[in-house]
PDB file of C-alpha atoms in Angstrom:
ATOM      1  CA  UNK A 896     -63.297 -20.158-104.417  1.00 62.00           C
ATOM      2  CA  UNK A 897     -65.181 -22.894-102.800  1.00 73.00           C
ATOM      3  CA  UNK A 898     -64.588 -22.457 -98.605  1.00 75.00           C
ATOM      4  CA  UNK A 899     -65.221 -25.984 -98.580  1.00 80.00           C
ATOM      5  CA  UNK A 900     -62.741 -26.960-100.416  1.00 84.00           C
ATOM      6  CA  UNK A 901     -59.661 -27.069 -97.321  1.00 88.00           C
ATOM      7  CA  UNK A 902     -62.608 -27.241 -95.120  1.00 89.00           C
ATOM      8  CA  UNK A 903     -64.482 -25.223 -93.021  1.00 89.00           C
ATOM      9  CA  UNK A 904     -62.356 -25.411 -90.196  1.00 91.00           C
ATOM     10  CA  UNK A 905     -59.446 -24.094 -92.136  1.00 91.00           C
ATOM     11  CA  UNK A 906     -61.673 -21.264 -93.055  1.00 90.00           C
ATOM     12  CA  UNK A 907     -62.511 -20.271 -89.779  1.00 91.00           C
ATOM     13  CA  UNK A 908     -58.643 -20.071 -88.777  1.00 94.00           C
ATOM     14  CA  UNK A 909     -56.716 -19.185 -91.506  1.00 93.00           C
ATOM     15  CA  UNK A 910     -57.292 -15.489 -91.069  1.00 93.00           C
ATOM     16  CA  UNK A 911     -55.904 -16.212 -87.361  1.00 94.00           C
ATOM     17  CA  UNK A 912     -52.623 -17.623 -89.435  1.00 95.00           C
ATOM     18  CA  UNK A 913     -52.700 -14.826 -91.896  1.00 94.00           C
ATOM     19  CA  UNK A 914     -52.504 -12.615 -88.788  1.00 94.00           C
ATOM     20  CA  UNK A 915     -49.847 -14.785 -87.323  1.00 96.00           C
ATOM     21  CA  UNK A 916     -47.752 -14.930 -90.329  1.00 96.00           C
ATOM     22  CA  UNK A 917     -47.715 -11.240 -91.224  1.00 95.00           C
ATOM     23  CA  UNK A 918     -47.276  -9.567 -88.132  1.00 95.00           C
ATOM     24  CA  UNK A 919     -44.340 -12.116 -87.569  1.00 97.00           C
ATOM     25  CA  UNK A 920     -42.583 -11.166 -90.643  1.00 96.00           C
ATOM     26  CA  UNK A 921     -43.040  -7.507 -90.526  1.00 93.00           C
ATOM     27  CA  UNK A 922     -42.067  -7.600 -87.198  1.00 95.00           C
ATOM     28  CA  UNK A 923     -38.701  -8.953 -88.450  1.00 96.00           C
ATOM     29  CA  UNK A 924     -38.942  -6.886 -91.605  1.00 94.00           C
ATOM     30  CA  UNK A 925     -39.135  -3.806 -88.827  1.00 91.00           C
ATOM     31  CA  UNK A 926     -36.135  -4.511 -86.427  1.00 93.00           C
ATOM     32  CA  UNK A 927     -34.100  -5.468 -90.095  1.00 93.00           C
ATOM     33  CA  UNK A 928     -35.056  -1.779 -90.789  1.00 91.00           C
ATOM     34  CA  UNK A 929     -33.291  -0.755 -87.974  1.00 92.00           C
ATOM     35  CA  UNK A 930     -29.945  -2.071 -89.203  1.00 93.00           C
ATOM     36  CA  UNK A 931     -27.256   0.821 -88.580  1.00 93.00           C
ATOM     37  CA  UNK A 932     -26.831   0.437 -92.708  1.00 93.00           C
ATOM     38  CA  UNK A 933     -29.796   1.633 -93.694  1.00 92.00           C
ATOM     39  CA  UNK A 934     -32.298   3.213 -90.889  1.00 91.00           C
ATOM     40  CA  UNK A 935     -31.050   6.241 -91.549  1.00 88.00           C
ATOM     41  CA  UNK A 936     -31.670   6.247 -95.197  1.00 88.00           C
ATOM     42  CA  UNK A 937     -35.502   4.060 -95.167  1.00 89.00           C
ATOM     43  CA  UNK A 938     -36.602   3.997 -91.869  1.00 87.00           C
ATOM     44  CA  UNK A 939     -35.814   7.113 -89.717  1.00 86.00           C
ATOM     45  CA  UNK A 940     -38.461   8.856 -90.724  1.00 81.00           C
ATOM     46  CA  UNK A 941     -40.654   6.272 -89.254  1.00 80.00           C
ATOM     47  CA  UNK A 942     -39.268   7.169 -85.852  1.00 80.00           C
ATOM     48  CA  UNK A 943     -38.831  11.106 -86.509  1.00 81.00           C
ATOM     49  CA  UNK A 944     -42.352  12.122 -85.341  1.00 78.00           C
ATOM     50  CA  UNK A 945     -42.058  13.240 -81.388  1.00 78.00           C
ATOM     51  CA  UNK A 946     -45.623  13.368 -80.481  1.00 80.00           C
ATOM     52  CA  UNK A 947     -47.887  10.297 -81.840  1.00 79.00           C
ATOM     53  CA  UNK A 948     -51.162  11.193 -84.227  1.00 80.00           C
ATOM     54  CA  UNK A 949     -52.697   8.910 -86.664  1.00 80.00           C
ATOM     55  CA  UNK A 950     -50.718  10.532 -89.146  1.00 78.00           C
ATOM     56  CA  UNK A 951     -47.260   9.402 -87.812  1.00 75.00           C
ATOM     57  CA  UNK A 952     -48.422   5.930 -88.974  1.00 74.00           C
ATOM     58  CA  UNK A 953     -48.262   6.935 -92.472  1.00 77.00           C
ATOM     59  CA  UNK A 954     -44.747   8.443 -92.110  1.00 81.00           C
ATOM     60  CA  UNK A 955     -42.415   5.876 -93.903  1.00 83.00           C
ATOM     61  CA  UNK A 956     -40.119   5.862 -97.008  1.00 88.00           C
ATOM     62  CA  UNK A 957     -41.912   3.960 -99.709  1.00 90.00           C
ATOM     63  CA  UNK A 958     -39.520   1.076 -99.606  1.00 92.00           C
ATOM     64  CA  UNK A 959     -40.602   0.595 -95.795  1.00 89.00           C
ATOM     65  CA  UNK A 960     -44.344   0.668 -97.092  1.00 87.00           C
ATOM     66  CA  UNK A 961     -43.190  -1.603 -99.547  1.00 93.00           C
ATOM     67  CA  UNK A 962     -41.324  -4.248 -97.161  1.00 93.00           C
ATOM     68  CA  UNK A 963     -43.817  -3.985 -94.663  1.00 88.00           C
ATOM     69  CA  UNK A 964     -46.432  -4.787 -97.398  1.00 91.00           C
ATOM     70  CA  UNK A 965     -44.873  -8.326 -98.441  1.00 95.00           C
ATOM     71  CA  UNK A 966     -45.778 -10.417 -95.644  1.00 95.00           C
ATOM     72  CA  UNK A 967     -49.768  -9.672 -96.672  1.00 93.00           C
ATOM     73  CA  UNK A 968     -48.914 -11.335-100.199  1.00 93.00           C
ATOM     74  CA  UNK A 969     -46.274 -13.778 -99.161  1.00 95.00           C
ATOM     75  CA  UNK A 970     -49.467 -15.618 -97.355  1.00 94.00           C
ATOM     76  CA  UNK A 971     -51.389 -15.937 -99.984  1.00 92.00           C
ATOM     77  CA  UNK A 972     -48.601 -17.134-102.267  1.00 93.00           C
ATOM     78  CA  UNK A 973     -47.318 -20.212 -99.806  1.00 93.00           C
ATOM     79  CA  UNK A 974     -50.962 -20.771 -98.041  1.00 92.00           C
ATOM     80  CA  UNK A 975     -54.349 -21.115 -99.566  1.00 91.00           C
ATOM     81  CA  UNK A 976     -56.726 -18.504 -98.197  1.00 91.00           C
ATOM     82  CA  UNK A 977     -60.486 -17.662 -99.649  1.00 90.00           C
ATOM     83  CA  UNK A 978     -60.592 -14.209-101.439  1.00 89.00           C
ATOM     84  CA  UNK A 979     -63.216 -12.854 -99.729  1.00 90.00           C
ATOM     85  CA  UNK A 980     -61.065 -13.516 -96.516  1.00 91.00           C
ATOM     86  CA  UNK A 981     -57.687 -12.106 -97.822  1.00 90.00           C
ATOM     87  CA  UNK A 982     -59.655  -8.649 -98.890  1.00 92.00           C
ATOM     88  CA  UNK A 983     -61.451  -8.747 -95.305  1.00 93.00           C
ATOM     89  CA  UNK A 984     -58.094  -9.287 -93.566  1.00 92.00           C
ATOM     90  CA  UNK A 985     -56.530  -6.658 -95.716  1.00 91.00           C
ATOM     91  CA  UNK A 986     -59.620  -4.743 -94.450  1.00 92.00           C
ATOM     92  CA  UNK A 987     -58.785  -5.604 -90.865  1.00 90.00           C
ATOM     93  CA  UNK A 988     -54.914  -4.728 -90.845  1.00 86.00           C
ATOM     94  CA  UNK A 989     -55.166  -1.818 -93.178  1.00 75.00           C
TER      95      UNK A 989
END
């Protein structure tokens, strides 16, 4: 892709949107996932650690990986972004 091409401006602040975007949606995605329907069946687990390591951030039910994982290619789908940018903000949130 040519970074030129939506300007450099828009380079220099669409990984600010991507951020924007993303953590927006999953942080609807997340309180959805806490619908009395179905956090006990996807998302408990999430919450079922009592004392917080690094590894209670991989504790989720793969459809919560899943859901939480959309907003990352939703972006890219509605907004253009450079690929070297989308793997370095995939870099930077993962």
């Amino acid at each position: 892709h040519d970074a030129s091409q939506y300007g450099w401006l828009y380079f220099a602040v669409s990984p600010v949107l991507f951020l924007v975007f993303s953590d927006s949606l999953i942080y609807w995605i997340h309180r959805g996932l806490h619908h009395r329907s179905i956090y006990k069946y996807i998302h408990k687990l999430h919450h079922s650690f009592v004392h917080v390591t690094p590894y209670a951030a991989f504790a989720f039910h793969p459809i919560d990986g899943f859901l939480q994982g959309v907003p990352y290619q939703l972006f890219v789908l509605f907004f253009p972004l450079h690929s070297t940018l989308h793997l370095v903000t995939l870099a930077a949130v993962g």
